[in-house]
Coordinates of N, CA and C and ligand atoms in Angstrom, one line a residue:
X226 N 12.3 -3.6 -5.7 CA 13.1 -3.2 -6.9 C 12.8 -1.7 -7.2
X227 N 13.8 -0.9 -7.3 CA 13.6 0.5 -7.6 C 12.9 0.7 -8.9
X228 N 12.1 1.8 -9.0 CA 11.4 2.1 -10.2 C 11.4 3.5 -10.5
X229 N 11.5 3.9 -11.8 CA 11.5 5.3 -12.1 C 10.2 5.6 -12.9
X230 N 9.8 6.9 -12.8 CA 8.6 7.3 -13.6 C 8.9 7.3 -15.1
X231 N 8.0 6.8 -15.8 CA 8.2 6.8 -17.3 C 7.7 8.2 -17.8
X232 N 8.1 8.5 -19.0 CA 7.7 9.8 -19.6 C 6.3 9.8 -20.1
X233 N 5.7 8.5 -20.1 CA 4.4 8.4 -20.7 C 3.3 9.1 -19.9
X234 N 2.6 10.0 -20.5 CA 1.5 10.7 -19.8 C 0.2 10.1 -20.1
X235 N -0.5 9.7 -19.1 CA -1.8 9.1 -19.3 C -2.8 10.0 -20.0
X236 N -3.7 9.5 -20.8 CA -4.8 10.3 -21.3 C -5.7 10.6 -20.2
X237 N -6.8 11.2 -20.4 CA -7.7 11.6 -19.3 C -8.2 10.3 -18.7
X238 N -8.1 10.3 -17.3 CA -8.5 9.1 -16.6 C -9.8 9.3 -15.9
X239 N -10.5 8.2 -15.5 CA -11.7 8.4 -14.8 C -11.5 9.2 -13.5
X240 N -12.4 10.2 -13.3 CA -12.3 11.1 -12.1 C -11.3 12.2 -12.2
X241 N -10.6 12.3 -13.4 CA -9.5 13.3 -13.5 C -10.0 14.7 -13.6
X242 N -9.4 15.6 -12.8 CA -9.8 17.0 -12.9 C -8.9 17.8 -13.8
X243 N -9.4 18.9 -14.4 CA -8.6 19.6 -15.4 C -7.2 20.0 -14.9
X244 N -7.2 20.4 -13.7 CA -5.9 21.0 -13.2 C -4.9 19.9 -12.7
X245 N -5.3 18.6 -12.9 CA -4.5 17.5 -12.4 C -3.9 16.8 -13.6
X246 N -2.6 16.5 -13.5 CA -2.0 15.6 -14.6 C -1.6 14.3 -13.9
X247 N -1.7 13.2 -14.7 CA -1.3 11.9 -14.2 C -0.3 11.3 -15.1
X248 N 0.7 10.7 -14.5 CA 1.8 10.0 -15.3 C 1.9 8.6 -14.8
X249 N 1.9 7.7 -15.7 CA 2.0 6.3 -15.3 C 3.4 6.0 -14.7
X250 N 3.4 5.5 -13.5 CA 4.7 5.2 -12.8 C 4.9 3.7 -12.9
X251 N 3.9 2.9 -12.6 CA 4.0 1.4 -12.7 C 2.7 0.9 -13.4
X252 N 2.9 0.2 -14.5 CA 1.8 -0.3 -15.3 C 1.1 -1.4 -14.5
X253 N -0.1 -1.7 -14.9 CA -0.9 -2.8 -14.3 C -0.2 -4.1 -14.6
X254 N 0.4 -4.2 -15.8 CA 1.1 -5.5 -16.1 C 2.3 -5.7 -15.2
X255 N 3.1 -4.7 -14.9 CA 4.2 -4.9 -14.0 C 3.7 -5.2 -12.6
X256 N 2.6 -4.6 -12.2 CA 2.0 -4.8 -10.9 C 1.6 -6.3 -10.8
X257 N 0.9 -6.7 -11.8 CA 0.5 -8.1 -11.8 C 1.6 -9.1 -11.6
X258 N 2.7 -8.9 -12.4 CA 3.8 -9.8 -12.4 C 4.5 -9.8 -11.0
X259 N 4.6 -8.5 -10.4 CA 5.3 -8.4 -9.1 C 4.5 -9.0 -8.0
X260 N 3.2 -8.8 -8.1 CA 2.3 -9.4 -7.0 C 2.4 -10.9 -7.1
X261 N 2.5 -11.5 -8.3 CA 2.6 -13.0 -8.4 C 3.9 -13.4 -7.7
X262 N 5.0 -12.7 -8.0 CA 6.3 -13.0 -7.4 C 6.3 -12.9 -5.9
X263 N 5.6 -11.9 -5.4 CA 5.5 -11.7 -4.0 C 4.8 -12.8 -3.3
X264 N 3.7 -13.3 -4.0 CA 2.9 -14.4 -3.4 C 3.8 -15.6 -3.4
X265 N 4.6 -15.8 -4.4 CA 5.5 -17.0 -4.4 C 6.5 -16.9 -3.3
X266 N 7.0 -15.7 -3.0 CA 8.0 -15.5 -1.9 C 7.3 -15.9 -0.6
X267 N 6.1 -15.4 -0.4 CA 5.4 -15.6 0.8 C 5.1 -17.1 1.0
X268 N 4.6 -17.7 0.0 CA 4.3 -19.2 0.1 C 5.6 -20.0 0.3
X269 N 6.7 -19.5 -0.2 CA 8.0 -20.2 0.0 C 8.3 -20.2 1.5
X270 N 8.0 -19.0 2.1 CA 8.3 -18.9 3.6 C 7.3 -19.6 4.4
X271 N 6.1 -19.7 4.0 CA 5.0 -20.3 4.7 C 4.2 -21.3 3.9
X272 N 4.9 -22.5 3.6 CA 4.3 -23.4 2.5 C 2.9 -23.9 2.8
X273 N 2.7 -24.4 4.0 CA 1.4 -25.0 4.2 C 0.6 -24.3 5.3
X274 N 0.9 -23.1 5.5 CA 0.4 -22.3 6.7 C -0.9 -21.6 6.3
X275 N -2.0 -21.7 7.0 CA -3.2 -20.9 6.8 C -2.7 -19.4 7.0
X276 N -2.9 -18.6 6.0 CA -2.5 -17.2 6.1 C -3.7 -16.3 6.4
X277 N -3.5 -15.4 7.4 CA -4.6 -14.5 7.7 C -4.2 -13.1 7.3
X278 N -4.8 -12.6 6.2 CA -4.4 -11.3 5.6 C -5.2 -10.2 6.3
X279 N -4.4 -9.2 6.8 CA -5.1 -8.1 7.4 C -4.8 -6.8 6.5
X280 N -5.9 -6.4 5.8 CA -5.8 -5.3 4.9 C -6.0 -4.0 5.7
X281 N -5.2 -3.0 5.3 CA -5.3 -1.7 5.9 C -6.2 -0.9 5.0
X282 N -7.4 -0.6 5.4 CA -8.4 0.1 4.5 C -7.9 1.6 4.3
X283 N -8.3 2.2 3.1 CA -8.9 1.5 2.0 C -7.9 1.1 1.0
X284 N -6.7 1.7 1.0 CA -5.8 1.7 -0.1 C -5.3 0.3 -0.4
X285 N -5.4 -0.7 0.5 CA -4.8 -2.0 0.2 C -5.8 -3.0 -0.5
X286 N -7.0 -2.5 -0.7 CA -8.0 -3.5 -1.1 C -7.7 -4.2 -2.4
X287 N -7.3 -3.4 -3.4 CA -7.0 -4.1 -4.7 C -5.8 -5.0 -4.6
X288 N -4.8 -4.5 -3.9 CA -3.6 -5.3 -3.7 C -3.9 -6.6 -3.0
X289 N -4.7 -6.5 -1.9 CA -5.0 -7.7 -1.1 C -5.8 -8.7 -2.0
X290 N -6.7 -8.1 -2.8 CA -7.6 -9.0 -3.6 C -6.7 -9.8 -4.6
X291 N -5.7 -9.1 -5.2 CA -4.9 -9.8 -6.1 C -3.9 -10.8 -5.4
X292 N -3.3 -10.3 -4.3 CA -2.3 -11.1 -3.6 C -3.0 -12.4 -3.1
X293 N -4.2 -12.3 -2.5 CA -4.9 -13.4 -2.0 C -5.1 -14.5 -3.0
X294 N -5.5 -14.0 -4.3 CA -5.7 -15.0 -5.3 C -4.5 -15.7 -5.8
X295 N -3.4 -14.9 -5.7 CA -2.1 -15.5 -6.1 C -1.5 -16.5 -5.1
X296 N -1.9 -16.2 -3.8 CA -1.3 -17.0 -2.7 C -1.7 -18.5 -2.7
X297 N -2.9 -18.7 -3.0 CA -3.4 -20.1 -3.0 C -3.4 -20.6 -1.5
X298 N -3.7 -21.9 -1.3 CA -3.7 -22.4 0.0 C -4.8 -21.8 0.8
X299 N -4.7 -22.0 2.1 CA -5.8 -21.5 3.0 C -5.5 -20.1 3.4
X300 N -6.5 -19.2 3.0 CA -6.3 -17.8 3.2 C -7.6 -17.2 3.8
X301 N -7.5 -16.4 4.8 CA -8.6 -15.6 5.4 C -8.3 -14.2 5.4
X302 N -9.3 -13.3 5.4 CA -9.0 -11.8 5.5 C -9.7 -11.2 6.6
X303 N -9.1 -10.1 7.0 CA -9.8 -9.1 7.9 C -9.3 -7.7 7.5
X304 N -10.0 -6.7 8.0 CA -9.6 -5.4 7.7 C -9.5 -4.5 8.9
X305 N -8.6 -3.5 8.9 CA -8.5 -2.5 9.9 C -8.5 -1.1 9.2
X306 N -9.1 -0.1 9.9 CA -9.0 1.2 9.3 C -8.3 2.2 10.2
X307 N -7.3 2.8 9.8 CA -6.6 3.8 10.5 C -6.4 5.0 9.6
X308 N -6.2 6.2 10.2 CA -5.9 7.3 9.3 C -4.7 8.1 9.8
X309 N -3.8 8.4 8.9 CA -2.7 9.2 9.2 C -2.6 10.4 8.3
X310 N -3.5 10.4 7.3 CA -3.5 11.5 6.4 C -4.9 12.2 6.5
X311 N -4.9 13.5 6.3 CA -6.2 14.2 6.2 C -6.6 14.2 4.7
X312 N -7.4 15.1 4.3 CA -7.7 15.2 2.9 C -6.5 15.8 2.2
X313 N -6.1 15.3 1.0 CA -5.0 15.9 0.3 C -3.8 15.1 0.4
X314 N -2.6 15.7 0.4 CA -1.4 15.0 0.2 C -0.5 15.0 1.5
X315 N -0.8 15.8 2.5 CA 0.0 16.0 3.6 C -0.4 15.1 4.8
X316 N 0.6 14.5 5.5 CA 0.3 13.7 6.7 C 0.1 14.6 7.8
X317 N -0.8 14.2 8.7 CA -1.0 14.9 10.0 C 0.1 14.4 11.0
X318 N 0.7 13.3 10.7 CA 1.7 12.7 11.6 C 1.1 11.9 12.7
X319 N -0.2 11.9 12.8 CA -0.9 11.2 13.9 C -1.6 10.0 13.3
X320 N -1.7 8.9 14.0 CA -2.4 7.7 13.6 C -3.6 7.5 14.5
X321 N -4.7 7.3 13.9 CA -5.9 7.1 14.7 C -6.7 5.9 14.2
X322 N -7.2 5.1 15.1 CA -8.0 3.9 14.7 C -9.4 4.3 14.3
X323 N -9.9 3.9 13.2 CA -11.3 4.1 12.8 C -12.1 2.8 13.0
X324 N -11.5 1.7 12.6 CA -12.2 0.4 12.7 C -11.2 -0.7 13.1
X325 N -11.5 -1.4 14.1 CA -10.6 -2.5 14.6 C -10.9 -3.8 13.8
X326 N -10.1 -4.8 14.0 CA -10.3 -6.1 13.3 C -11.6 -6.7 13.8
X327 N -12.2 -7.6 13.0 CA -13.4 -8.3 13.5 C -13.1 -9.5 14.3
X328 N -12.0 -10.2 14.0 CA -11.7 -11.4 14.8 C -10.3 -11.4 15.4
X329 N -10.1 -12.2 16.4 CA -8.8 -12.3 17.1 C -7.7 -12.8 16.2
X330 N -6.5 -12.3 16.4 CA -5.3 -12.8 15.6 C -4.4 -13.7 16.4
X331 N -4.8 -14.0 17.6 CA -4.0 -14.8 18.5 C -3.7 -16.2 17.9
X332 N -2.5 -16.5 17.8 CA -2.1 -17.8 17.3 C -2.1 -18.0 15.8
X333 N -2.5 -16.9 15.1 CA -2.6 -17.0 13.6 C -1.3 -16.5 13.0
X334 N -1.1 -16.9 11.7 CA 0.0 -16.4 10.9 C -0.6 -15.2 10.1
X335 N -0.2 -14.0 10.6 CA -0.8 -12.8 10.1 C 0.1 -12.1 9.1
X336 N -0.5 -11.7 8.0 CA 0.2 -10.9 7.0 C -0.5 -9.6 6.9
X337 N 0.2 -8.5 7.3 CA -0.4 -7.2 7.2 C -0.2 -6.7 5.8
X338 N -1.3 -6.3 5.1 CA -1.2 -5.9 3.7 C -1.4 -4.4 3.6
X339 N -0.4 -3.7 3.2 CA -0.4 -2.2 3.1 C -0.2 -1.8 1.7
X340 N -0.8 -0.7 1.3 CA -0.6 -0.1 0.0 C 0.7 0.5 -0.2
X341 N 1.1 1.4 0.8 CA 2.3 2.2 0.7 C 2.9 2.4 2.0
X342 N 4.2 2.3 2.1 CA 5.0 2.7 3.3 C 5.6 4.0 3.0
X343 N 5.3 5.0 3.8 CA 5.7 6.4 3.6 C 6.6 6.8 4.8
X344 N 6.1 7.5 5.8 CA 6.8 7.8 7.0 C 7.0 6.5 7.8
X345 N 6.1 5.6 7.7 CA 6.2 4.3 8.5 C 5.5 4.4 9.8
X346 N 4.9 5.6 10.1 CA 4.2 5.8 11.4 C 3.0 4.9 11.5
X347 N 2.3 4.7 10.4 CA 1.1 3.9 10.4 C 1.5 2.4 10.7
X348 N 2.5 1.9 10.0 CA 2.9 0.6 10.2 C 3.4 0.4 11.6
X349 N 4.2 1.3 12.1 CA 4.7 1.2 13.5 C 3.6 1.0 14.5
X350 N 2.6 1.9 14.3 CA 1.4 1.8 15.2 C 0.7 0.4 15.1
X351 N 0.6 -0.1 13.9 CA -0.1 -1.3 13.7 C 0.7 -2.5 14.2
X352 N 2.0 -2.5 14.0 CA 2.8 -3.6 14.5 C 2.8 -3.7 16.0
X353 N 2.8 -2.5 16.7 CA 2.8 -2.5 18.1 C 1.5 -3.1 18.6
X354 N 0.4 -2.6 18.0 CA -1.0 -3.1 18.3 C -1.1 -4.6 18.1
X355 N -0.6 -5.1 17.0 CA -0.8 -6.5 16.7 C 0.1 -7.4 17.5
X356 N 1.3 -7.0 17.8 CA 2.2 -7.8 18.5 C 1.7 -8.1 19.9
X357 N 1.0 -7.2 20.5 CA 0.3 -7.4 21.8 C -0.7 -8.4 21.8
X358 N -1.2 -8.7 20.6 CA -2.3 -9.7 20.5 C -1.8 -11.1 20.2
X359 N -0.5 -11.3 20.3 CA 0.1 -12.6 20.2 C -0.2 -13.5 19.0
X360 N 0.1 -13.0 17.8 CA -0.1 -13.8 16.6 C 1.1 -14.9 16.6
X361 N 0.9 -15.9 15.9 CA 1.9 -16.9 15.7 C 3.1 -16.3 14.9
X362 N 2.7 -15.7 13.8 CA 3.7 -15.0 13.0 C 3.1 -13.7 12.6
X363 N 4.0 -12.7 12.5 CA 3.5 -11.3 12.0 C 4.4 -10.8 11.0
X364 N 3.9 -10.7 9.7 CA 4.7 -10.3 8.6 C 4.0 -9.2 7.9
X365 N 4.7 -8.4 7.1 CA 4.2 -7.3 6.4 C 4.5 -7.3 4.9
X366 N 3.4 -7.1 4.1 CA 3.6 -7.0 2.6 C 3.1 -5.6 2.2
X367 N 4.0 -4.8 1.6 CA 3.6 -3.5 1.0 C 3.8 -3.5 -0.5
X368 N 2.9 -2.9 -1.2 CA 3.1 -2.8 -2.6 C 4.2 -1.8 -2.9
X369 N 4.1 -0.6 -2.3 CA 5.0 0.5 -2.6 C 5.8 1.0 -1.4
X370 N 7.0 1.4 -1.6 CA 7.8 1.9 -0.5 C 8.5 3.1 -0.9
X371 N 8.2 4.2 -0.2 CA 8.9 5.5 -0.4 C 10.0 5.6 0.7
X372 N 11.1 4.9 0.4 CA 12.2 4.7 1.4 C 12.7 6.0 2.0
X373 N 12.8 7.0 1.1 CA 13.5 8.3 1.5 C 12.6 9.1 2.5
X374 N 11.3 8.7 2.6 CA 10.4 9.5 3.5 C 10.3 8.9 4.9
X375 N 11.1 7.8 5.2 CA 10.9 7.1 6.4 C 11.2 7.9 7.6
X376 N 10.4 7.9 8.6 CA 10.6 8.5 9.9 C 10.7 7.4 11.0
X377 N 9.8 6.5 11.0 CA 9.7 5.4 12.0 C 10.7 4.3 11.5
X378 N 11.2 3.6 12.5 CA 12.2 2.5 12.2 C 11.4 1.2 11.9
X379 N 10.8 1.1 10.7 CA 10.1 -0.1 10.4 C 10.4 -0.5 8.9
X380 N 10.3 -1.8 8.6 CA 10.4 -2.2 7.2 C 9.5 -3.4 6.9
X381 N 9.2 -3.5 5.7 CA 8.3 -4.6 5.3 C 9.1 -5.9 5.0
X382 N 8.4 -7.0 5.2 CA 9.1 -8.3 4.9 C 9.0 -8.6 3.4
X383 N 8.0 -8.1 2.7 CA 7.8 -8.3 1.3 C 7.4 -6.9 0.7
X384 N 8.2 -6.4 -0.3 CA 8.0 -5.1 -0.9 C 7.8 -5.3 -2.4
X385 N 6.8 -4.6 -2.9 CA 6.6 -4.7 -4.4 C 7.6 -3.8 -5.1
X386 N 7.5 -2.5 -4.9 CA 8.4 -1.5 -5.6 C 8.8 -0.4 -4.7
X387 N 10.1 -0.1 -4.8 CA 10.6 1.1 -4.1 C 10.3 2.3 -5.1
X388 N 9.7 3.4 -4.6 CA 9.4 4.5 -5.5 C 9.9 5.8 -5.0
X389 N 10.1 6.8 -5.9 CA 10.6 8.1 -5.4 C 9.6 8.8 -4.6
X390 N 10.0 10.0 -4.0 CA 9.1 10.8 -3.2 C 8.2 11.6 -4.0
X391 N 7.2 10.9 -4.5 CA 6.1 11.6 -5.3 C 4.8 11.1 -4.9
X392 N 3.8 11.9 -5.0 CA 2.4 11.4 -4.6 C 1.8 10.6 -5.6
X393 N 1.4 9.4 -5.3 CA 0.9 8.4 -6.3 C -0.5 8.0 -6.0
X394 N -1.2 7.7 -7.1 CA -2.6 7.3 -7.0 C -2.8 6.0 -7.9
X395 N -3.9 5.4 -7.7 CA -4.3 4.3 -8.5 C -4.0 2.9 -7.8
X396 N -4.6 1.9 -8.3 CA -4.5 0.5 -7.8 C -4.8 0.6 -6.3
X397 N -5.8 1.3 -5.9 CA -6.3 1.4 -4.5 C -5.9 2.7 -3.8
X398 N -4.9 3.3 -4.3 CA -4.5 4.6 -3.7 C -5.3 5.8 -4.2
X399 N -5.5 6.7 -3.3 CA -6.4 7.8 -3.7 C -5.8 9.2 -3.6
X400 N -6.4 10.2 -4.2 CA -6.2 11.6 -3.9 C -7.6 12.1 -3.6
X401 N -7.9 12.5 -2.4 CA -9.2 12.9 -2.0 C -10.3 11.9 -2.4
X402 N -10.0 10.6 -2.2 CA -10.9 9.5 -2.5 C -11.1 9.2 -4.0
X403 N -10.4 9.9 -4.9 CA -10.5 9.6 -6.3 C -9.3 8.8 -6.7
X404 N -9.5 8.2 -7.9 CA -8.4 7.4 -8.6 C -8.1 6.0 -8.0
X405 N -8.8 5.6 -7.0 CA -8.5 4.2 -6.5 C -8.7 3.2 -7.5
X406 N -9.6 3.4 -8.5 CA -10.0 2.4 -9.5 C -9.0 2.4 -10.7
X407 N -8.0 3.2 -10.7 CA -7.1 3.1 -11.9 C -6.3 1.8 -11.8
X408 N -6.1 1.2 -12.9 CA -5.3 -0.1 -12.9 C -3.8 0.1 -12.7
X409 N -3.3 1.3 -13.1 CA -1.9 1.6 -13.0 C -1.6 2.4 -11.7
X410 N -0.4 2.4 -11.3 CA 0.0 3.4 -10.2 C 0.5 4.6 -11.0
X411 N 0.0 5.8 -10.7 CA 0.3 7.0 -11.4 C 0.8 8.1 -10.4
X412 N 1.7 9.0 -10.9 CA 2.1 10.2 -10.2 C 1.1 11.2 -10.5
X413 N 0.5 11.9 -9.5 CA -0.5 13.0 -9.8 C 0.2 14.3 -9.5
X414 N 0.0 15.2 -10.4 CA 0.5 16.6 -10.3 C -0.6 17.6 -10.4
X415 N -0.5 18.6 -9.6 CA -1.5 19.6 -9.6 C -1.1 20.8 -10.5
X416 N -1.4 20.8 -11.8 CA -1.1 21.9 -12.7 C 0.4 22.2 -12.8
X417 N 0.7 23.2 -13.7 CA 2.1 23.4 -14.0 C 3.0 23.8 -12.8
X418 N 2.3 24.6 -11.9 CA 3.0 25.1 -10.7 C 2.6 24.4 -9.4
X419 N 2.0 23.2 -9.6 CA 1.4 22.5 -8.5 C 2.5 21.8 -7.7
X420 N 2.1 21.3 -6.6 CA 3.0 20.6 -5.7 C 3.3 19.2 -6.2
X421 N 4.5 18.8 -6.4 CA 4.8 17.5 -7.0 C 5.5 16.6 -6.0
X422 N 6.0 17.2 -5.0 CA 6.7 16.3 -3.9 C 6.1 16.7 -2.6
X423 N 6.3 15.7 -1.7 CA 5.8 15.9 -0.3 C 7.1 16.2 0.5
X424 N 7.1 17.4 1.1 CA 8.3 17.7 1.9 C 8.2 17.1 3.2
X425 N 9.3 16.6 3.8 CA 9.3 16.0 5.1 C 9.0 17.0 6.2
Ligands
LIG629 P1 2.7 6.5 6.6 O1 2.1 6.3 8.0 O2 3.3 7.9 6.5 O3 3.7 5.4 6.2 O4 1.6 6.6 5.6 C1 0.9 5.5 5.2 C2 -0.4 5.9 4.5 O5 -0.3 7.2 4.0 C3 -0.7 5.0 3.4 O6 -1.4 3.8 3.8 C4 -1.5 5.9 2.5 O7 -2.9 5.8 2.9 C5 -1.0 7.3 2.7 N1 -0.1 7.7 1.7 C6 1.3 7.9 1.8 N2 1.8 8.2 0.6 C7 0.8 8.3 -0.3 C8 0.7 8.5 -1.7 O8 1.7 8.8 -2.4 N3 -0.5 8.4 -2.3 C9 -1.6 8.1 -1.6 N4 -1.6 7.8 -0.3 C10 -0.4 7.9 0.4

């Protein structure tokens, strides 16, 4: 469901630097409601299936924790770490594996849990990797989708919110490792003349 930034400017947030401004884009209340609906959609498609959640570190951690609790039924987790971004807001365009899964996904119903779908290069890399490992089902849940930034031909099976092309933090997402603990998803801006959009 598309979402627009609200005019509401957050007061000083934990970890906030003087030159950075944050604007709430999606409140924690909306996130909570949407995550609940997503869990219902997933359980409707896989009613009695043990679900193996694969979180993409580190941004998906809060989303995965909430989604797992809403899913009910038999749920297990594993985590993978890849990087496509350096420090800051720009993608390097490369995907590199930092940590592989701990257990095999062969024959399992796997749900890849991602914080945000941007160019789609990370997800494309992951899907290719996981498909080779012969899961029973392979599905993708993303909290946020910046549709207009897409380069790779991939899409999620379950999407929380479609958002505009702005750099967002909070609810697991970071800027230089800060802001992951914000309950809301916020747009971060770097001062009055700072960069507010990511150019393709
Ligand atoms: P993609 O490979 O371009 O789709 O990028 C996916 C990864 O880039 C995400 O898992 C995030 O770690 C990071 N990313 C993309 N956009 C943002 C953003 O707005 N805020 C924080 N991280 C982002």
